[in-house]
Structures are given as structure tokens and as C-alpha cells.
Amino acid sequence: MKAGIVGANGYSGVELIRLLLNHPQIKIEMLVAHSTSGMEIQSIYPHLGGIVERRLEAFDADELAARTDVVFFATPAGVSKDLLPECLKRGLICIDLSGDFRLKNPQDYAEWYKKDPADAALLSDAVYGLSELNREQIEGASLLSNPGCYPTATLLGLAPVLKHDMIELNSIIVDGKSGVSGSGKKAVIGNLFGEVNESVKAYKLDHHQHTPEIEQMIEEISGQKTAITFHPHLIPMTRGLLCTTYANLKQGFSTRELLEHYEKFYKKSPFVRIRPLGTWPATKEVLGSNFCDIGLNVDGRTRRLTIVSVIDNVVKGAAGQAVQNLNIIKGWDEQTGLTFTPIYP
Amino acid sequence: MKAGIVGANGYSGVELIRLLLNHPQIKIEMLVAHSTSGMEIQSIYPHLGGIVERRLEAFDADELAARTDVVFFATPAGVSKDLLPECLKRGLICIDLSGDFRLKNPQDYAEWYKKDPADAALLSDAVYGLSELNREQIEGASLLSNPGCYPTATLLGLAPVLKHDMIELNSIIVDGKSGVSGSGKKAVIGNLFGEVNESVKAYKLDHHQHTPEIEQMIEEISGQKTAITFHPHLIPMTRGLLCTTYANLKQGFSTRELLEHYEKFYKKSPFVRIRPLGTWPATKEVLGSNFCDIGLNVDGRTRRLTIVSVIDNVVKGAAGQAVQNLNIIKGWDEQTGLTFTPIYP
Amino acid sequence: MKAGIVGANGYSGVELIRLLLNHPQIKIEMLVAHSTSGMEIQSIYPHLGGIVERRLEAFDADELAARTDVVFFATPAGVSKDLLPECLKRGLICIDLSGDFRLKNPQDYAEWYKKDPADAALLSDAVYGLSELNREQIEGASLLSNPGCYPTATLLGLAPVLKHDMIELNSIIVDGKSGVSGSGKKAVIGNLFGEVNESVKAYKLDHHQHTPEIEQMIEEISGQKTAITFHPHLIPMTRGLLCTTYANLKQGFSTRELLEHYEKFYKKSPFVRIRPLGTWPATKEVLGSNFCDIGLNVDGRTRRLTIVSVIDNVVKGAAGQAVQNLNIIKGWDEQTGLTFTPIYP
Amino acid sequence: MKAGIVGANGYSGVELIRLLLNHPQIKIEMLVAHSTSGMEIQSIYPHLGGIVERRLEAFDADELAARTDVVFFATPAGVSKDLLPECLKRGLICIDLSGDFRLKNPQDYAEWYKKDPADAALLSDAVYGLSELNREQIEGASLLSNPGCYPTATLLGLAPVLKHDMIELNSIIVDGKSGVSGSGKKAVIGNLFGEVNESVKAYKLDHHQHTPEIEQMIEEISGQKTAITFHPHLIPMTRGLLCTTYANLKQGFSTRELLEHYEKFYKKSPFVRIRPLGTWPATKEVLGSNFCDIGLNVDGRTRRLTIVSVIDNVVKGAAGQAVQNLNIIKGWDEQTGLTFTPIYP
């Protein structure tokens, strides 16, 4: 099977290259970039020297249709909504890593992304690719919308208690902590080493575009509309994302009981690992891998549940989950090409 | 006035040296250390070469009484409760940077610190040195217990709404993020560069010894007992601490109204800076200084208040506040010797 | 083929686990550790949870002989010289990642490592596993001494000009820069995050134990004894090593001519990549991979050659080269199990 | 005395603000910026909130002449050569932190900076402000050219052996390592956290614009023209610069003899600290201060001298030395306003 990557010169793009090179069923056939088309990918990313030496091409739907079977869109917000439909109508499997096809309600997109939304019919067709929760819808899908990094960590952490109505929905608070690669390879002051290093800050309080995505999925799982508090923080590291999610339990479950519930809930999900009682994951422990590790804590005094979930934002939070979704779409083993052991230290 | 520093070879100890060198009323007279007594401080800390070249001495209360007027204890938990009383009875002003004299209830100390508590009468006498809130008690105090780093950032953030009964006490959640210097200069695996770098993790969920300290002070300010959720996280940076504190408002205040309230509350507190609407502080913006910067956000949808407060954990969270407290004790201008501009970048 | 790892709880040990899990011909059969024997490896290294869950065992040569075919020693200096011979005499292939079998002259070991040397006959038998230079000797070897991290980067950089007598030997200066993982997982003050972060320092000037190793190999390649200057520096990063090597050229070669010479010299070495004219590698560009990337510069004004060579010190500088050497010993393709694309960013 | 800062919105500019705020003889009167004129400095740099709240103004030589006595130019290369003469002719003391007035030969500037040089007469008038070496020329100067960061560390390290003709000039190799703030606050890909973190690289080999500056000063001190090798490296840290300088000794001095020579050479230079035998400085040990710390090593085997010199590139390498030079110009104590203890950890 042949793959094209649109936005191959960004961080998610090069991560897709790393992962697909390790995939036994996929051959990378076409690398598409806008600002750097015509250049050799290895001249921009010398780490690919001797591995993938290929010229970046301009976007051309006919060319993609002629040469590839699946196209990944690793583009900034507002790009794939225009380009992806061209590939979809030519019969290609399209996997979008941006936010363009995540929100079902076009007005939500307009409000949170401050851009024109994609075609409403396509939004309706798009399958939300949170692999562990939506496997059935994903199988055979042709338009796959890959989740955001924060929603992936948050929702995998919340799903077991949401599905079984164990928490008070209006008490959900998500305190997110992310490495800087989450915002892509953009030459902006705020992402400079001199600004990020030796510092931590909160940003986009109540205005992050992943908020409606999390809320939409909470509603889908629980059947109820709710407003959450989601506050992301920028951490001085390149990769890694940790969400600390707080919620009040409806009943007095113990941490041990909940851990058993989570173990059971995810027993067929090889990429979700539940941590033993009294331990919580560090982002470093999933670095370079597609794992989402989850630790729990119930405070008996306040009946409050804390969920600590970590991912590598560029893998499970972007390129890795995209490949996992392609595996599910094609009916391959979910782990195909994704059995990377985390790099430690 | 002459000062002694017990525990001069730790991170808070050398920071006290940096700050006191800049203080017009204080002369450093005696540096006390346990494991390294007999060594020259500049051989352990070459950054002090040519500035402070002095031999570390063993603890000797008579010697301290003979040569100094004030003693700072920058020692690990469980040390000052035995040493400090010896200095106190010899008439010295004692400022303790450890947790030994913070909790009024001896059983709380035993439970959270897993050590024998200090003498109950001394615990009762000790003044809790959260400078901005306790100025009157601090004036003239001889036993000053300097607050923990997390409590300082949390309580300065909460005080204005606590004092005016604006939040639901049982809804308080504190998500703390700290650089690694907060745990001192200890040769343990968990503090190694290879373990901390490129990683973030939660630790001591519901078991951090700063929890009862925060709760005790919330009760003192609000007049009501409450249990909070406090979860600290380790961030890959040396200095800096940010607390994101969540609480439900009792009434529908706007962010703007609360900002005005905070400005007014702290108008006589030169080290507390309130950030303009829609902006929140980064730890880097207080690095090396005694400031506590605070930003606010009210989510109209959930009526939830978020307080983002940052400090340099080694300055306002330890040595800086200790000096500020000495200034208040002696009736000097609170800012004496502490007018450091944050280092940026 | 079954493998044992002695010292499995160190950084090189867990990296061997990561690499061998990816190797089609090897099954990890026995993990040996001293201080942590009896513990589960995943309780020390949670990143291995669900991947390798196995109890660490005490060293037992009979047990290793019964259950494995090859044993890797990822132990601190002074350990394998005693343990390895026990395995060797039981017919196991032994690959030593420590310095115990690198120096042919026992007195050199005593002088530079300040420990008793290994048996002189074994030192003589041991094959020095700088894969690209010693392939013939490595084939079929049973006692393989894996090179140090600094010697690997330095010697791969120097070999092409050494072999062809192009530089003045007495002019060689090696300025090394390494991430902190190079010194292993040791709880010492000097490796704490608070000490390493935001700092760079030189250490062990003229006293680093890799100095005689580099000199021994220079002599072997060039046929001449020489004394080099080798000064390592500690860089605030976890992985990665860069050597800047300076030498005076005997003749006026241009950078372009030398690049061609290097390309030709390494044309059958898939893990050595030569950078185009006017570009030099960054350590990040080989992170997690077995590559050694090399860039060159000739200053026409001084007729001085600069060689910039980078490796991931835990891979090509330790575990990766050890696996590469096993591949060569067994006659497998050198790249078997080692085709990791560097992780970027 | 009143000061203006042109380029106040850059890293050297805000550092000048930090230092001048601490200076008893100086009042900051005017902050000039190009791209951000009209904005409040504290809205760009919130760390200055409550300390310096002042509008950035456009450059206006008349205004500067009317309101200030001394103007610091903390501008990118190519700016001050046009603006500074306007201030100079209006009688202001001008201190230039850029490279525009450092090279005496206009053609050198054109060649290394790729820009048109400043007026040759002004180049000739400009005093090179390496404070420790040029005190006499600096006194009373009106056009002061502040040295580059690499030249400062390199030349303070070399001066004692250059002055006394102790090394072979054609053997000088400078291996520089700098934090990223050295290249200023520029939104370029190469300075992003995701590119710089966990990586070290060499850059601008033989092409760095500080090369002719070092060579010019070597010639001035030694009386002989020479070509050096200077290779800078980018280190994943914000502040700090270390130069490892190699040179062959003409005679067989011991490290101890040279250390004594250095101590004597710098005995009237409070900002230069010579490290004891067998120890070398780390950049962290001068962080935030105006110190240059120097350690030495002589390898008896090769008769090669290694000089390790460290500075905070933003202080002694830029703003701090500029203030030190103003102190010398005005005949004040050299340390006025600069007695900052390094921040540790």
C-alpha cells in the first residue's frame, strides 16, 4: 500500500515518515509540502539522510490519486478542509491530523478556530479516530479525523468512568501540560528556546480549540452535554503531554476498585497501560512510543478522582494514532508498525 | 546586624547567602553545616569565590549566640525542631525555613512528616511567616516559621477570595508545578538530569506535606475547616513554581471584577503583582526575584475561578520570604535587600 | 539465539533491552543485576511495562550458560573483568560494554582506571569492537570489547585520515561534548538536574580514561605512537555526544577532496553518514539511532582540519554498537535489528 | 546621569535595564525600539511590571540629546553604524554593543558581516572596550565599542600568555560553546526549543564574525598577525558561554606556574577569578553576574596549554561589560552597580 503525506515538512509529517518506514504494509510514495516544495526532505531534516531522500512536491490531487492509496494530512488548521475533499472524491483513504474535521457542528469550528468550517456533509461523514473507543466506526472509514493531543490523553483517561456514569460531569477539570512540539514547527517568539526553557506557563485559558472537541466526545460517550474547564500549560520539553483530570465521583469507589475497572475496560487495548496502585506515569516513560499510560488516585476525604494520563504528543497524540487508525481501517493488527519501546533515558 | 545560616551548604542556604550579601543591614557572620563542616564554602560552591570565602562550622548554639543576632535554619525536615530551641533560649531571632514549626497541631506533623514533632509550646509560639497576610504577627517575632513554597504561591493566590468568602471551600483544587530545586540538593535517582529532563510527572498525590499547611491557613483565613485536593508535579527546570488553583465562585463575578479586588487587596504588597485581564504569568518572569505574580480567569459557563500564581521557589518560596520576614520583624522596609529585577531571558 | 544482560538495570542495560526486542534473531532470556536482583525490571523502569516483565536475577555463570548463548556486560568498570571469564570458559559469546577489556596493556588500565586489570591473556584475546574498522577480527570473536562512547565518535572521525597518513599525529586535539547519560545512572551530586541544567563545564582534563583507548587505536591504525589532547565537556542534555577533532593536514587538501575521501572510505558502512560540504551534524539528528554522522572543514589559512562527529552515546556509543558487533560475529547483516530512524524533534 | 537604550526590546536591551536599575549613578530615561515603538516595555516583558513601566519610543537623536547623557546601542549588526554618529555629534557618550565599530579595518567588516562598514574615521576613534585590558584608553572615551561575547571569554583567557609571549601564536584553537541567547531574540527555526533542546551542534565553522575581532586583538596584544581556528557550538541552555582555548607553550611551564602568572596578571581585576589547580569553571557558576572565571591545564606530554574561560554571555559578554566600561569612562569604581552574586542553582 502506498502513502502520501501532505505537510511532510512539519513535525507530525516527519514523525509519520519515521513510523511508516517501520510499517511492513506501507511504502512512502509522495511527500507534499507547500512552502518547501522542490526541496529534498533530507536537506531540511538531515536525520533522514540515507533513509528517505526524496523531493518534496506541490499538492496535486490527481498525482496523489495516481500514485498513492492513502493520504495523511499533517497540515495546520484551515488547510485540509480545502485539500482533503479533492483526494476523497478521487477515492483515496484520507486521514486528517488537523482539527478541520473533528467538530461536528460547523459553528463550533468557526468560533474556536476563527476560520471557515469544512463542508457540513463531510463533517458529518468524518469518523473521529480515538482508536480505543471508536474501533467499529473506524473500520473501513475513508475520511478519518485524527484526534488532538490533549483530547486523546484526556478522553482515554475519562472514558471508563464516563461510560459507566461514575462521575459528576459538571465537575470535570482538565489541567494539561505539554511539550512545545505540540504547537508545531513555527518560527514564533513564544516557542524560542530562550523563552520556553526554565519556565512554565498557562496559556489559552478557556480558549483552547481542543475544549469543544473534548466536550463533544464527553457528550457522545455519556449522552449528556457538559461544559468542562480545560487549561493547558507549556512545559520546557520537546515531546510529551500529561493531563491531570479531576472529577467528583458519584459513589465512594476506592482507587483499587477503579484501577480494576480501568484494567478491564482496556484489556483489549494494547496501547493503554494502567499503572499499579500508588504510582503515576511520567511522560518520559512513553517517549517515542504509541502508549497512553494512566494512573489513578481517589481522595477518600473529598471523594474526588484524579486521573493522570500521559502520551507522546507526536505519536499517540498525532502520527502514531493516525497509523493505528489506518491499521484499523484496513483490518490489520492494531499494533502493526507501532511496536516501539519507549526510549529511556 | 549579624546573621548565622544553619544548613548553609544546601540550595536555600546558598540563596540566603546571595540575598543577605545584598542586604544593607546584615552581615553574614557564621555558616553552619553538618556533613561539610570544616570545608570552605567556596570549595563546594565556586560561584561564591572571591565573594564569600569562609569555613563552614559545626552547629554550636553558644557560638551562634556570641557572634550573631539572627539565625536562619535552612535544614531538612526534622533538624531545626531540635537545634532551634537552643538558639531561641539564648535570645536569638530564629527563622526556620523547614516545615518543623509550620503545623500548629503536633499530630499533623507526625502524620505528614513521619517524624517526631517539635515541642507543642514552641509550635504555638511560632509565627507563620506568610509575609503579606501576617505582617502584624510577624513584627517583633522571635520564632518565625517560613512557609513552604507551594503554600506561598497557593495562599497568596487564594487569600483575596478566601477573606471575602467568595468561593466554595470544598471545591478547591491545587495543581502544582515545580522545578527540581524544590526538593533540595539530594543525590537521589529521581533528581538526576537523565530522569527529570524531557519529562513531567505527578508525585505524592494527596500525600504531600504541604497539604495540611495549606489547609491550616485556609481555616485561619476563612474560619472554616476544609479538605483540599493538592497534587504537585515535577517540571524539567531548576527554579520556578506555578500553582493553578481551581475553585467554584459563590456568585457570578467577572474576571475583571476579581482583578480589581486583587489589585486592591495587594495594593500595599510590593512583591505581589496582578496581571492584566487575559494574561497569565510564566515562572521565568519572576526568576531570581521575590515576586509572586498572579493571573485570574473566570469561566462564565461553569462559574469556576482559576488562579495562576508563580514564584521563584528558592526566593519567595524560601530564602527571599525569610529575608522579607526579617525586615518585617525588625520594622525595616519590607523590600530592603530584595529589589532584584527578575533575570530575563 | 538467547541473550543475557548483566547490569540490566543501568542505562546501557535498558537500552540493550530496547534494541534486542527489535532484533529478529534474539530473544532476551535473562536479566542480571546486582543491587536490584529479585525485583521486576518494570517496577524500576515502568516504560517496559507490558513489554518486558521479568525478574532481575543474581549473576550465576552456570545459569547463564544453561539458558543463553550470548551475554552482554553493561556493568561499571571493574566488574566484568571478574565475571566475564566465568561465562567465557562456559562457551558463551561475551560482549563487554565496560572498559575492562579495551586496553591491551594491563598497566594502562591500572593507571587510568585505578583498579586491578583483567587477566593479560584475556586482554590479548579480546577483540576491540569498533565495528566499521575491525570487521574481520570481529567475525567469529567470542570475547568482544565494545568501544567507549568518546573513542567511537573520535576514531570514526579520524580513521580515514589516519589510515592514509594525511595528518600530523602530534597535532590531534579532541574536544568532546557529551550528554549526562554517558556517566550512567549514578546518584551523585554532579549529575543532578539542578547542577547540570543551564550549564556547561569541562571535566577530567587529560585524565579521562578514554584517552589511552583513543591513543591505542590511533597507534594501531597509523602504526605510530602519539599523545593526544582529549578534553571532555558535560552538556545539559540526556543523550548525544559530539566530538570536535582538530588536526593539522600534511598537505593542502580541500574540504571537498576530504569529503570524497570519507564517502569512499565509508561506502560499505551503512551507519556512517558523511554530511555535505558546508554542513555539520547536530546530535539530535542521530537520537535513538546507531548512526555516526560526520562533517568536515578545512581552514585554508591554517591548513587545519576539523572533524565534527556525532553519535547517540547510548546507541552507537554503547548498546547499539554492541548489537552491531553481535551481528558481525554471527555473520548476519550488520543492520539487523538496528534500522531505527532518529527521533525528530 | 541619565541613560537611553536603543534596542531596548532585545535580550541585551532588557539586561541593560536590569543592570542599570541597580546602578546608583544612572537613571534610565529613554527606551528606544524600532519594531515595537509605542508599546509599553512591560507589555512585552511582563517581568518588568511594577519596576520599569515606560513606553518604547522611536529613535530620535535630538530627543536623546535633550534627555540623556549616555546612549547604549543594543541593536543588531548594521544599525548603530548609522544611528550612533547622530548621537555622537550631539555630544552623547555612545556605547555600542553590536559589532559595527569593533573592526578597525572597514574591509574586514564588509567581508565578515556582509554589510557596508561604518565611517573609517569613527572606526579609528572607537575604543575597544575589553575592560580588563584597555582601561586607560577607555577612560574618558566617547565612542566605546563593546566586545563580542566569544572574544571577551577568549581574550581574557589568552591575554596573560599573549602579553608575555608564552605561546606559539599559530597554534591557537578556540572551541566555543554558547547558550542560545547569544544570537538574540529572533524568531528563526534554528532557535526554536524543539530544535535546540537535547542537541549540540557546531555552526559557522571558520565563518563566525567574531574571528577577525579575536585576531585583531591578538595582534594588538602580541604585536604579531596570526590566523586562529575558531569554531562555535550551540548548547541547549539560555545563558552562558564557555571557551576551551588550546595553544602550544613555548617553554615547559607547569599549570601551577601559569596559575600564579594569571593570578598576578588579574590581581586588580575584580571580575576575573582564577580557579585553583585541578578545577575548571562551569558556566552556571557565573550566571547573572559579570564574572569571567578561568581554569588552566598544561599537558606535560604535549606541552599544550588549555584555557577554560566562562562568562554569562548576556552580562560580561554584553550588557554587564557595557556598564563596566561606562564606570571606567566616568572614573567610577569599576564594580559600581555590578556586584551581583551568581544565581545558584
PDB file of C-alpha atoms in Angstrom, chain D residues 9 20 69 75 227 238 255:
ATOM      1  CA  ASN D   9      13.278  45.324  23.334  1.00  0.00           C
ATOM      2  CA  LEU D  20      21.122  49.950  35.241  1.00  0.00           C
ATOM      3  CA  ASP D  69      23.865  61.756  28.790  1.00  0.00           C
ATOM      4  CA  THR D  75      20.971  46.758  18.182  1.00  0.00           C
ATOM      5  CA  ALA D 227      45.246  33.262  11.937  1.00  0.00           C
ATOM      6  CA  THR D 238      19.690  30.008  27.566  1.00  0.00           C
ATOM      7  CA  THR D 255      49.965  24.518  35.397  1.00  0.00           C
TER       8      THR D 255
END
